[in-house]
């Protein structure tokens, strides 16, 4: 049995039996049997089935929001996640057939005389996903929907930390029989995850770097592609031309939304000396105004830590910064409210590159601010990280922000905003450095990555005789 803690009460109020390796194998076998018919339906009819799934999700909105808000201890973001799912499904149902039609290239002559080539696009039969706890619905479905659109069957393992939403989600799938035959969710922890990797043909993993390495190793043994979306330590650079008060509001939102439990959270802020004092003052004021969503889940900006151990990591980063001489202006101590663990937005100045809060992923509402003097210094500081998920630049003009953004080592750069990748699903991007490996999950590549290509190479003339390769010939 796996015990599940309620993030608002701190109590274990849910338990479940993890799927065994044998159950994962059985489920994979069932899905594989149904996959050829799903593929044969073709893109338009798969899109129709997906649209019916979107309708079913909409019909179950309240049950999904209720379960997800217990999983995550937050209400508004639970609703945003759940209401975003049918939109995402419909977006892929709309766009998918066009992308697939464009892929199916017509015959073309080869550079090799007498030969023509056509290319078929064959989906990996069984797609697998392993998801984290921070946005359970979004991250259990973000790769799944385009994989289904491509014609894969799909086996998804959400995080064992947030399993409650899965039951109502299964009900939405059961409402669409064609989908039920090719889509299953299995619940469990690391062992179930490992079993899944051994059972599928392509795995998409979202989670920490440490687990990502284990997934990559297991995928290498299983000889399947692993698409890894891992942690981040995203920098934001605030140039002297930016409005310091507006910049502070943007920095705060991009750092503390979802209590900072987001991979593309801003975790380091670099501000130009000319506006640093007014920026920090505004940031501290804005941070102080944030309230926990306690005792009423319907108020405030800061939810509890979903995963209790994460609160310990965040506290350790803050304590390490304090011990090494940083100044903590707001927040700074994890509070226990009604059994839930909360941290108010924590603005820190006087940080150095040796501090944990500047090097490792914090994954909490913590905003370390560093002052810079020159643009080159800002770029060097922002790029001084083993992560490269995304970044942000705020300036007085888009041109100025973009010129600097182009110098950053990150897969996506928000220009005059922060963490836009959390809201924009159609920007193609890679994860740089330790933040990930593999094709983009967003944009058209989010779908095309699930195809293998098969070339049909036609000889239109006479096949070459062996004599053509004979010595002295
Ligand atoms: P995690 O790595 O602890 O767990 C993620 C998933 O992996 C869970 O489902 C877990 O059960 C499973 N798992 C654990 N050990 C496994 C193993 N040995 N083999 C197979 N599966 C295993 O991550 P988490 O703590 O749930 O999530 C937080 C992390 O996710 C953060 O680092 C965050 O940055 C990252 N994240 C990345 C993105 C992105 O798009 N890059 C998005 C959200 C979260």
Short mmCIF file of C-alpha atoms and ligand atoms in Angstrom, two decimals:
data_model
loop_
_atom_site.label_atom_id
_atom_site.label_comp_id
_atom_site.label_asym_id
_atom_site.label_seq_id
_atom_site.Cartn_x
_atom_site.Cartn_y
_atom_site.Cartn_z
CA UNK A 1 0.00 0.00 0.00
CA UNK A 2 1.13 3.54 -0.66
CA UNK A 3 0.05 6.14 1.90
CA UNK A 4 -0.91 9.53 0.52
CA UNK A 5 -0.62 12.68 2.60
CA UNK A 6 -3.18 15.44 2.33
CA UNK A 7 -1.20 18.67 1.73
CA UNK A 8 -3.69 20.85 3.63
CA UNK A 9 -4.11 18.71 6.74
CA UNK A 10 -0.84 16.80 6.81
CA UNK A 11 -2.85 13.62 7.42
CA UNK A 12 -2.66 10.37 5.52
CA UNK A 13 -6.21 10.24 4.21
CA UNK A 14 -5.75 8.12 1.08
CA UNK A 15 -4.11 4.78 0.35
CA UNK A 16 -3.77 2.70 -2.76
CA UNK A 17 -2.20 -0.50 -3.97
CA UNK A 18 0.50 0.23 -6.55
CA UNK A 19 0.25 -1.57 -9.88
CA UNK A 20 2.62 -4.53 -9.91
CA UNK A 21 5.03 -5.23 -12.75
CA UNK A 22 2.71 -8.06 -13.89
CA UNK A 23 -0.28 -5.71 -13.95
CA UNK A 24 1.68 -3.17 -15.98
CA UNK A 25 2.68 -5.89 -18.44
CA UNK A 26 -0.92 -7.10 -18.75
CA UNK A 27 -2.20 -3.59 -19.31
CA UNK A 28 0.50 -3.00 -21.94
CA UNK A 29 -0.51 -6.21 -23.73
CA UNK A 30 -4.18 -5.16 -23.83
CA UNK A 31 -3.25 -1.72 -25.19
CA UNK A 32 -0.93 -3.15 -27.82
CA UNK A 33 -3.70 -5.40 -29.11
CA UNK A 34 -6.00 -2.43 -29.64
CA UNK A 35 -3.39 -0.07 -31.10
CA UNK A 36 -3.43 -1.21 -34.77
CA UNK A 37 -7.16 -0.46 -35.03
CA UNK A 38 -6.58 2.95 -33.44
CA UNK A 39 -3.83 3.69 -35.94
CA UNK A 40 -6.01 2.45 -38.80
CA UNK A 41 -8.78 4.88 -37.86
CA UNK A 42 -6.69 7.65 -39.39
CA UNK A 43 -6.09 11.16 -38.12
CA UNK A 44 -9.56 12.66 -38.68
CA UNK A 45 -11.43 9.89 -36.90
CA UNK A 46 -8.91 9.82 -34.06
CA UNK A 47 -9.47 13.56 -33.75
CA UNK A 48 -13.22 12.94 -33.51
CA UNK A 49 -12.69 10.44 -30.70
CA UNK A 50 -10.43 12.92 -28.91
CA UNK A 51 -13.09 15.63 -29.24
CA UNK A 52 -15.56 13.29 -27.54
CA UNK A 53 -13.01 12.79 -24.79
CA UNK A 54 -12.78 16.58 -24.40
CA UNK A 55 -16.58 16.67 -24.00
CA UNK A 56 -16.39 13.90 -21.37
CA UNK A 57 -13.68 15.76 -19.45
CA UNK A 58 -15.85 18.86 -19.47
CA UNK A 59 -18.80 16.87 -18.15
CA UNK A 60 -16.61 15.66 -15.25
CA UNK A 61 -15.04 19.03 -14.50
CA UNK A 62 -16.35 19.37 -10.96
CA UNK A 63 -15.36 15.84 -9.89
CA UNK A 64 -11.89 16.36 -11.35
CA UNK A 65 -11.42 19.75 -9.70
CA UNK A 66 -12.61 18.34 -6.36
CA UNK A 67 -10.12 15.46 -6.46
CA UNK A 68 -7.23 17.52 -7.81
CA UNK A 69 -7.72 20.25 -5.22
CA UNK A 70 -7.28 17.62 -2.48
CA UNK A 71 -4.21 16.26 -4.25
CA UNK A 72 -2.58 19.67 -4.54
CA UNK A 73 -4.15 21.72 -1.72
CA UNK A 74 -5.11 24.52 -4.09
CA UNK A 75 -8.35 25.32 -5.85
CA UNK A 76 -7.85 27.95 -8.55
CA UNK A 77 -4.90 26.22 -10.17
CA UNK A 78 -6.73 22.89 -9.95
CA UNK A 79 -9.55 24.47 -11.94
CA UNK A 80 -7.13 26.01 -14.42
CA UNK A 81 -5.49 22.59 -14.95
CA UNK A 82 -8.79 20.75 -15.39
CA UNK A 83 -10.38 23.36 -17.63
CA UNK A 84 -7.23 23.50 -19.74
CA UNK A 85 -7.36 19.79 -20.57
CA UNK A 86 -10.32 19.85 -23.00
CA UNK A 87 -8.82 22.94 -24.63
CA UNK A 88 -5.52 21.12 -25.11
CA UNK A 89 -7.28 18.01 -26.47
CA UNK A 90 -9.30 20.10 -28.94
CA UNK A 91 -6.21 22.04 -30.02
CA UNK A 92 -4.43 18.80 -30.94
CA UNK A 93 -7.59 17.37 -32.54
CA UNK A 94 -7.76 20.49 -34.72
CA UNK A 95 -4.08 20.78 -35.57
CA UNK A 96 -3.10 17.09 -35.59
CA UNK A 97 -4.62 16.01 -38.91
CA UNK A 98 -3.01 19.03 -40.63
CA UNK A 99 0.41 18.21 -39.21
CA UNK A 100 0.11 14.55 -40.21
CA UNK A 101 -1.12 15.43 -43.72
CA UNK A 102 1.89 17.71 -44.19
CA UNK A 103 4.23 14.91 -43.10
CA UNK A 104 2.96 12.42 -45.62
CA UNK A 105 5.27 13.62 -48.33
CA UNK A 106 4.45 12.63 -51.89
CA UNK A 107 6.78 10.50 -53.93
CA UNK A 108 9.91 12.29 -54.96
CA UNK A 109 12.83 11.30 -57.13
CA UNK A 110 16.02 10.37 -55.32
CA UNK A 111 19.39 11.88 -56.19
CA UNK A 112 20.26 8.25 -56.97
CA UNK A 113 19.40 7.63 -60.64
CA UNK A 114 16.23 5.67 -61.36
CA UNK A 115 15.02 5.62 -57.75
CA UNK A 116 12.05 7.37 -56.17
CA UNK A 117 11.27 7.64 -52.50
CA UNK A 118 8.13 7.92 -50.43
CA UNK A 119 8.04 8.17 -46.66
CA UNK A 120 5.52 6.65 -44.28
CA UNK A 121 5.07 7.84 -40.72
CA UNK A 122 4.39 5.04 -38.29
CA UNK A 123 3.54 5.78 -34.68
CA UNK A 124 5.41 4.04 -31.89
CA UNK A 125 2.81 1.42 -30.92
CA UNK A 126 2.82 2.03 -27.18
CA UNK A 127 3.64 5.39 -25.63
CA UNK A 128 4.38 5.67 -21.91
CA UNK A 129 4.42 8.69 -19.61
CA UNK A 130 5.72 9.13 -16.09
CA UNK A 131 4.56 12.34 -14.44
CA UNK A 132 5.42 14.41 -11.35
CA UNK A 133 3.16 15.86 -8.64
CA UNK A 134 3.39 19.58 -9.24
CA UNK A 135 0.78 19.91 -12.02
CA UNK A 136 -0.70 16.42 -11.95
CA UNK A 137 -3.34 16.78 -14.68
CA UNK A 138 -1.31 18.95 -17.05
CA UNK A 139 1.83 16.84 -16.80
CA UNK A 140 0.02 13.48 -17.03
CA UNK A 141 -1.64 14.56 -20.28
CA UNK A 142 0.71 17.04 -21.99
CA UNK A 143 2.55 14.34 -23.98
CA UNK A 144 -0.31 11.86 -23.92
CA UNK A 145 -2.71 13.85 -26.11
CA UNK A 146 -0.35 14.30 -29.09
CA UNK A 147 0.78 10.66 -28.72
CA UNK A 148 -2.84 9.51 -29.05
CA UNK A 149 -3.31 11.88 -31.98
CA UNK A 150 -0.28 10.29 -33.66
CA UNK A 151 -1.92 6.85 -33.33
CA UNK A 152 -0.03 5.45 -30.35
CA UNK A 153 -1.76 3.56 -27.55
CA UNK A 154 -0.82 5.06 -24.20
CA UNK A 155 0.04 3.98 -20.69
CA UNK A 156 0.44 6.77 -18.13
CA UNK A 157 1.80 6.69 -14.62
CA UNK A 158 0.97 9.82 -12.63
CA UNK A 159 2.84 10.61 -9.42
CA UNK A 160 2.08 8.52 -6.35
CA UNK A 161 2.07 11.81 -4.39
CA UNK A 162 -1.08 13.05 -6.17
CA UNK A 163 -3.18 10.04 -7.27
CA UNK A 164 -6.72 11.14 -6.36
CA UNK A 165 -7.55 12.82 -9.69
CA UNK A 166 -6.95 9.59 -11.59
CA UNK A 167 -10.28 7.96 -10.73
CA UNK A 168 -12.44 10.77 -12.17
CA UNK A 169 -10.08 10.98 -15.14
CA UNK A 170 -10.55 7.25 -15.76
CA UNK A 171 -14.31 7.90 -15.79
CA UNK A 172 -13.86 10.40 -18.61
CA UNK A 173 -11.95 7.79 -20.57
CA UNK A 174 -14.58 5.12 -19.87
CA UNK A 175 -17.17 7.43 -21.44
CA UNK A 176 -15.37 7.05 -24.80
CA UNK A 177 -15.04 3.31 -25.56
CA UNK A 178 -12.68 3.70 -28.55
CA UNK A 179 -10.33 5.59 -26.27
CA UNK A 180 -10.65 3.22 -23.34
CA UNK A 181 -9.19 0.42 -25.44
CA UNK A 182 -5.99 2.38 -26.10
CA UNK A 183 -5.46 4.49 -22.97
CA UNK A 184 -4.79 3.37 -19.41
CA UNK A 185 -3.50 4.93 -16.22
CA UNK A 186 -1.48 2.91 -13.74
CA UNK A 187 -0.75 4.14 -10.24
CA UNK A 188 2.40 3.49 -8.28
CA UNK A 189 5.88 4.67 -7.40
CA UNK A 190 9.37 3.97 -8.75
CA UNK A 191 8.83 0.20 -9.28
CA UNK A 192 5.70 0.81 -11.31
CA UNK A 193 7.61 3.45 -13.28
CA UNK A 194 10.42 1.01 -14.03
CA UNK A 195 7.90 -1.64 -15.11
CA UNK A 196 6.29 0.87 -17.43
CA UNK A 197 9.61 1.70 -19.09
CA UNK A 198 10.11 -2.01 -19.76
CA UNK A 199 6.66 -2.32 -21.34
CA UNK A 200 6.43 0.64 -23.74
CA UNK A 201 8.12 1.73 -26.98
CA UNK A 202 8.72 5.40 -26.14
CA UNK A 203 8.77 7.05 -22.74
CA UNK A 204 8.14 10.68 -21.85
CA UNK A 205 9.32 11.53 -18.38
CA UNK A 206 8.72 14.75 -16.46
CA UNK A 207 10.42 15.04 -13.10
CA UNK A 208 13.71 15.61 -11.34
CA UNK A 209 17.17 15.25 -12.84
CA UNK A 210 18.05 12.45 -10.42
CA UNK A 211 15.06 10.35 -11.46
CA UNK A 212 15.53 11.39 -15.08
CA UNK A 213 18.92 9.71 -15.07
CA UNK A 214 17.38 6.47 -13.77
CA UNK A 215 14.68 6.65 -16.41
CA UNK A 216 17.29 7.25 -19.12
CA UNK A 217 19.31 4.26 -17.90
CA UNK A 218 16.26 2.00 -17.87
CA UNK A 219 15.21 3.26 -21.30
CA UNK A 220 18.71 2.54 -22.62
CA UNK A 221 18.43 -1.04 -21.34
CA UNK A 222 14.97 -1.38 -22.91
CA UNK A 223 16.38 0.28 -26.04
CA UNK A 224 13.61 2.83 -26.36
CA UNK A 225 13.74 6.63 -26.78
CA UNK A 226 13.39 8.62 -23.57
CA UNK A 227 12.14 12.19 -23.82
CA UNK A 228 13.14 13.87 -20.56
CA UNK A 229 11.71 17.15 -19.21
CA UNK A 230 13.56 17.86 -15.98
CA UNK A 231 14.28 20.58 -13.48
CA UNK A 232 15.13 24.21 -13.92
CA UNK A 233 16.78 27.16 -12.22
CA UNK A 234 15.36 29.82 -14.47
CA UNK A 235 16.96 33.27 -14.44
CA UNK A 236 15.17 36.57 -15.02
CA UNK A 237 17.21 39.61 -16.06
CA UNK A 238 15.70 43.01 -15.32
CA UNK A 239 17.40 45.72 -17.36
CA UNK A 240 17.76 49.35 -16.30
CA UNK A 241 15.17 50.41 -18.88
CA UNK A 242 12.43 48.28 -17.28
CA UNK A 243 9.79 49.83 -15.03
CA UNK A 244 10.93 48.58 -11.61
CA UNK A 245 7.46 48.33 -10.08
CA UNK A 246 5.95 46.47 -13.02
CA UNK A 247 9.05 44.27 -13.17
CA UNK A 248 8.65 43.42 -9.48
CA UNK A 249 5.04 42.35 -10.05
CA UNK A 250 6.06 40.17 -13.00
CA UNK A 251 8.99 38.66 -11.12
CA UNK A 252 6.78 37.85 -8.16
CA UNK A 253 4.13 36.13 -10.24
CA UNK A 254 6.66 34.15 -12.25
CA UNK A 255 8.46 33.03 -9.08
CA UNK A 256 5.69 32.24 -6.65
CA UNK A 257 2.70 31.08 -8.68
CA UNK A 258 1.86 27.53 -7.56
CA UNK A 259 4.07 28.31 -4.55
CA UNK A 260 7.07 28.05 -6.85
CA UNK A 261 6.41 24.35 -7.44
CA UNK A 262 6.83 24.77 -11.17
CA UNK A 263 9.77 23.72 -13.33
CA UNK A 264 9.75 27.04 -15.21
CA UNK A 265 9.53 29.18 -12.08
CA UNK A 266 11.89 32.12 -11.96
CA UNK A 267 14.44 31.01 -9.35
CA UNK A 268 17.13 33.70 -9.84
CA UNK A 269 16.61 37.40 -10.51
CA UNK A 270 19.38 39.68 -11.82
CA UNK A 271 18.57 43.38 -11.69
CA UNK A 272 20.49 46.38 -13.07
CA UNK A 273 22.04 48.50 -10.33
CA UNK A 274 20.31 51.68 -11.57
CA UNK A 275 16.86 50.36 -10.59
CA UNK A 276 17.83 47.73 -8.01
CA UNK A 277 16.69 49.63 -4.90
CA UNK A 278 13.26 50.52 -6.24
CA UNK A 279 12.84 47.02 -7.72
CA UNK A 280 13.70 45.25 -4.46
CA UNK A 281 11.49 47.61 -2.43
CA UNK A 282 8.53 46.96 -4.73
CA UNK A 283 9.24 43.21 -4.74
CA UNK A 284 9.30 43.07 -0.94
CA UNK A 285 6.02 45.06 -0.75
CA UNK A 286 4.36 42.77 -3.27
CA UNK A 287 5.69 39.65 -1.53
CA UNK A 288 4.41 40.84 1.88
CA UNK A 289 0.93 41.27 0.44
CA UNK A 290 0.64 37.55 -0.46
CA UNK A 291 -1.49 35.36 1.79
CA UNK A 292 -1.62 31.60 2.26
CA UNK A 293 -4.81 29.88 1.14
CA UNK A 294 -5.55 29.01 4.75
CA UNK A 295 -7.92 28.39 6.48
CA UNK A 296 -10.13 28.98 3.44
CA UNK A 297 -8.86 27.30 0.26
CA UNK A 298 -10.72 30.00 -1.67
CA UNK A 299 -8.45 32.87 -0.61
CA UNK A 300 -4.81 33.87 -1.03
CA UNK A 301 -2.03 33.35 -3.51
CA UNK A 302 0.11 30.73 -1.76
CA UNK A 303 -0.93 27.09 -1.45
CA UNK A 304 0.73 24.50 0.79
CA UNK A 305 3.68 22.40 -0.27
CA UNK A 306 2.22 19.41 -2.08
CA UNK A 307 5.11 17.16 -1.08
CA UNK A 308 6.28 17.55 2.54
CA UNK A 309 9.89 16.65 1.73
CA UNK A 310 10.06 19.57 -0.70
CA UNK A 311 9.41 21.97 2.19
CA UNK A 312 12.56 20.60 3.85
CA UNK A 313 14.63 21.19 0.70
CA UNK A 314 13.36 24.76 0.40
CA UNK A 315 14.03 25.50 4.07
CA UNK A 316 17.54 24.06 3.74
CA UNK A 317 18.25 26.39 0.79
CA UNK A 318 17.06 29.43 2.76
CA UNK A 319 19.02 28.43 5.87
CA UNK A 320 22.15 27.86 3.80
CA UNK A 321 21.81 31.34 2.25
CA UNK A 322 21.31 32.92 5.68
CA UNK A 323 24.31 31.06 7.11
CA UNK A 324 26.47 32.30 4.23
CA UNK A 325 25.49 35.94 4.83
CA UNK A 326 22.41 36.61 2.67
CA UNK A 327 19.57 38.88 3.85
CA UNK A 328 16.07 37.40 3.97
CA UNK A 329 13.52 40.23 3.62
CA UNK A 330 10.20 38.36 3.74
CA UNK A 331 8.98 34.85 4.47
CA UNK A 332 12.00 32.70 5.22
CA UNK A 333 10.45 30.08 7.47
CA UNK A 334 8.12 27.26 6.53
CA UNK A 335 4.96 27.58 8.66
CA UNK A 336 2.61 24.81 9.72
CA UNK A 337 -0.98 25.95 9.25
CA UNK A 338 -3.63 23.37 10.10
CA UNK A 339 -1.16 20.59 9.33
CA UNK A 340 -0.22 22.01 5.93
CA UNK A 341 3.26 23.37 5.23
CA UNK A 342 3.38 26.90 3.81
CA UNK A 343 6.08 29.37 2.90
CA UNK A 344 5.29 33.02 2.24
CA UNK A 345 7.18 34.53 -0.71
CA UNK A 346 10.78 34.82 0.39
CA UNK A 347 12.86 37.62 -1.10
CA UNK A 348 16.60 37.21 -0.51
CA UNK A 349 19.40 39.65 -1.36
CA UNK A 350 23.14 39.48 -0.84
CA UNK A 351 23.26 36.05 -2.44
CA UNK A 352 26.43 34.55 -3.92
CA UNK A 353 26.93 31.87 -6.53
CA UNK A 354 28.09 29.38 -3.88
CA UNK A 355 24.71 29.28 -2.15
CA UNK A 356 22.40 26.32 -2.74
CA UNK A 357 19.56 28.73 -3.53
CA UNK A 358 21.58 29.91 -6.56
CA UNK A 359 22.78 26.52 -7.77
CA UNK A 360 20.15 23.86 -7.13
CA UNK A 361 16.49 23.75 -7.97
CA UNK A 362 14.60 25.16 -4.96
CA UNK A 363 11.02 24.52 -6.14
CA UNK A 364 9.45 26.94 -3.66
CA UNK A 365 8.35 30.58 -3.51
CA UNK A 366 11.88 31.90 -3.05
CA UNK A 367 13.29 34.86 -5.01
CA UNK A 368 17.04 35.45 -4.68
CA UNK A 369 17.98 38.81 -6.19
CA UNK A 370 21.47 39.72 -7.48
CA UNK A 371 22.49 43.21 -8.64
CA UNK A 372 24.59 43.54 -11.82
CA UNK A 373 26.53 46.39 -13.39
CA UNK A 374 27.02 45.40 -17.02
CA UNK A 375 25.03 43.42 -19.56
CA UNK A 376 27.91 41.00 -20.07
CA UNK A 377 27.98 40.35 -16.33
CA UNK A 378 24.22 39.69 -16.33
CA UNK A 379 24.53 37.22 -19.21
CA UNK A 380 27.45 35.41 -17.57
CA UNK A 381 25.62 35.14 -14.24
CA UNK A 382 22.40 33.92 -15.86
CA UNK A 383 24.29 31.31 -17.90
CA UNK A 384 26.27 30.12 -14.87
CA UNK A 385 23.95 27.18 -14.20
CA UNK A 386 23.81 23.49 -14.91
CA UNK A 387 20.15 23.97 -15.92
CA UNK A 388 18.78 25.50 -19.12
CA UNK A 389 15.02 25.09 -19.10
CA UNK A 390 13.86 28.67 -19.69
CA UNK A 391 14.71 32.27 -18.86
CA UNK A 392 13.18 35.74 -18.95
CA UNK A 393 14.25 39.28 -19.78
CA UNK A 394 12.42 42.47 -18.83
CA UNK A 395 13.39 45.73 -20.53
CA UNK A 396 11.89 48.96 -21.75
CA UNK A 397 11.54 47.57 -25.27
CA UNK A 398 11.06 44.14 -26.81
CA UNK A 399 14.11 44.71 -29.06
CA UNK A 400 16.42 45.35 -26.14
CA UNK A 401 15.06 42.36 -24.22
CA UNK A 402 15.32 40.11 -27.27
CA UNK A 403 18.91 41.08 -28.03
CA UNK A 404 19.87 39.96 -24.54
CA UNK A 405 17.56 36.94 -24.55
CA UNK A 406 19.33 35.54 -27.59
CA UNK A 407 22.52 35.25 -25.51
CA UNK A 408 20.93 33.05 -22.83
CA UNK A 409 21.50 29.29 -22.64
CA UNK A 410 17.90 28.22 -22.25
CA UNK A 411 15.31 26.46 -24.39
CA UNK A 412 12.71 29.21 -24.08
CA UNK A 413 13.10 32.88 -23.26
CA UNK A 414 10.14 34.99 -22.15
CA UNK A 415 10.49 38.52 -23.49
CA UNK A 416 9.00 41.20 -21.24
CA UNK A 417 7.21 38.58 -19.17
CA UNK A 418 8.22 35.57 -17.11
CA UNK A 419 7.48 31.84 -17.33
CA UNK A 420 5.40 32.18 -20.49
CA UNK A 421 6.05 28.53 -21.35
CA UNK A 422 3.63 27.58 -18.60
CA UNK A 423 0.84 29.25 -20.56
CA UNK A 424 1.88 28.97 -24.21
CA UNK A 425 1.61 25.47 -25.67
CA UNK A 426 2.65 26.07 -29.26
CA UNK A 427 6.19 27.37 -28.92
CA UNK A 428 8.72 24.77 -30.08
CA UNK A 429 11.61 24.55 -27.63
CA UNK A 430 14.34 22.24 -26.40
CA UNK A 431 15.45 21.85 -22.83
CA UNK A 432 19.15 22.78 -22.57
CA UNK A 433 21.80 21.26 -20.30
CA UNK A 434 20.48 19.18 -17.36
CA UNK A 435 16.92 20.39 -17.97
CA UNK A 436 16.19 17.68 -20.49
CA UNK A 437 16.85 15.66 -23.60
CA UNK A 438 14.78 15.04 -26.67
CA UNK A 439 12.43 16.77 -29.04
CA UNK A 440 10.12 19.62 -28.06
CA UNK A 441 6.89 18.65 -26.29
CA UNK A 442 5.18 21.80 -27.49
CA UNK A 443 4.61 23.06 -31.01
CA UNK A 444 4.22 20.68 -33.96
CA UNK A 445 7.27 18.64 -32.89
CA UNK A 446 5.18 17.62 -29.85
CA UNK A 447 3.27 15.38 -32.26
CA UNK A 448 5.84 14.47 -34.92
CA UNK A 449 8.23 13.00 -32.33
CA UNK A 450 5.89 10.02 -31.94
CA UNK A 451 6.43 8.82 -35.51
CA UNK A 452 9.10 6.57 -36.87
CA UNK A 453 9.74 7.04 -40.56
CA UNK A 454 9.70 4.23 -43.06
CA UNK A 455 11.12 4.93 -46.48
CA UNK A 456 9.75 3.06 -49.47
CA UNK A 457 12.60 3.23 -51.97
CA UNK A 458 11.47 2.29 -55.46
CA UNK A 459 13.74 1.08 -58.19
CA UNK A 460 12.13 2.31 -61.40
CA UNK A 461 14.83 1.04 -63.72
CA UNK A 462 16.86 -2.16 -63.81
CA UNK A 463 18.43 -3.27 -60.48
CA UNK A 464 22.19 -3.02 -60.52
CA UNK A 465 24.00 -6.28 -61.28
CA UNK A 466 26.80 -7.67 -59.12
CA UNK A 467 29.10 -7.03 -62.04
CA UNK A 468 28.93 -3.33 -61.28
CA UNK A 469 30.93 -4.06 -58.11
CA UNK A 470 33.32 -6.59 -59.57
CA UNK A 471 37.03 -5.83 -59.17
CA UNK A 472 38.54 -4.50 -62.34
CA UNK A 473 35.07 -3.95 -63.76
P1 LIG B 1 10.41 12.81 -9.37
O1 LIG B 1 11.55 12.73 -10.29
O2 LIG B 1 10.64 12.52 -7.93
O3 LIG B 1 9.22 11.84 -9.80
C1 LIG B 1 8.61 11.94 -11.06
C2 LIG B 1 7.94 10.62 -11.41
O4 LIG B 1 8.93 9.62 -11.54
C3 LIG B 1 6.94 10.11 -10.39
O5 LIG B 1 5.82 9.60 -11.08
C4 LIG B 1 7.70 8.98 -9.71
O6 LIG B 1 6.87 7.96 -9.21
C5 LIG B 1 8.52 8.44 -10.86
N1 LIG B 1 9.73 7.71 -10.45
C6 LIG B 1 10.46 7.88 -9.32
N2 LIG B 1 11.54 7.05 -9.33
C7 LIG B 1 11.48 6.36 -10.48
C8 LIG B 1 12.31 5.37 -11.07
N3 LIG B 1 13.42 4.93 -10.47
N4 LIG B 1 11.95 4.87 -12.28
C9 LIG B 1 10.85 5.31 -12.92
N5 LIG B 1 10.02 6.25 -12.40
C10 LIG B 1 10.33 6.78 -11.21
O7 LIG B 1 9.84 14.29 -9.58
P2 LIG B 1 8.76 15.04 -8.70
O8 LIG B 1 9.41 15.37 -7.39
O9 LIG B 1 7.48 14.30 -8.75
O10 LIG B 1 8.55 16.38 -9.56
C11 LIG B 1 9.28 17.55 -9.37
C12 LIG B 1 10.35 17.66 -10.42
O11 LIG B 1 9.78 17.65 -11.73
C13 LIG B 1 11.12 18.96 -10.36
O12 LIG B 1 12.50 18.70 -10.53
C14 LIG B 1 10.60 19.76 -11.53
O13 LIG B 1 11.47 20.73 -12.03
C15 LIG B 1 10.34 18.67 -12.52
N6 LIG B 1 9.41 19.14 -13.54
C16 LIG B 1 9.88 19.35 -14.82
C17 LIG B 1 9.01 19.85 -15.79
C18 LIG B 1 9.47 20.14 -17.20
O14 LIG B 1 8.64 20.28 -18.09
N7 LIG B 1 10.76 20.24 -17.46
C19 LIG B 1 7.68 20.09 -15.46
C20 LIG B 1 7.27 19.87 -14.16
C21 LIG B 1 8.14 19.36 -13.21
#
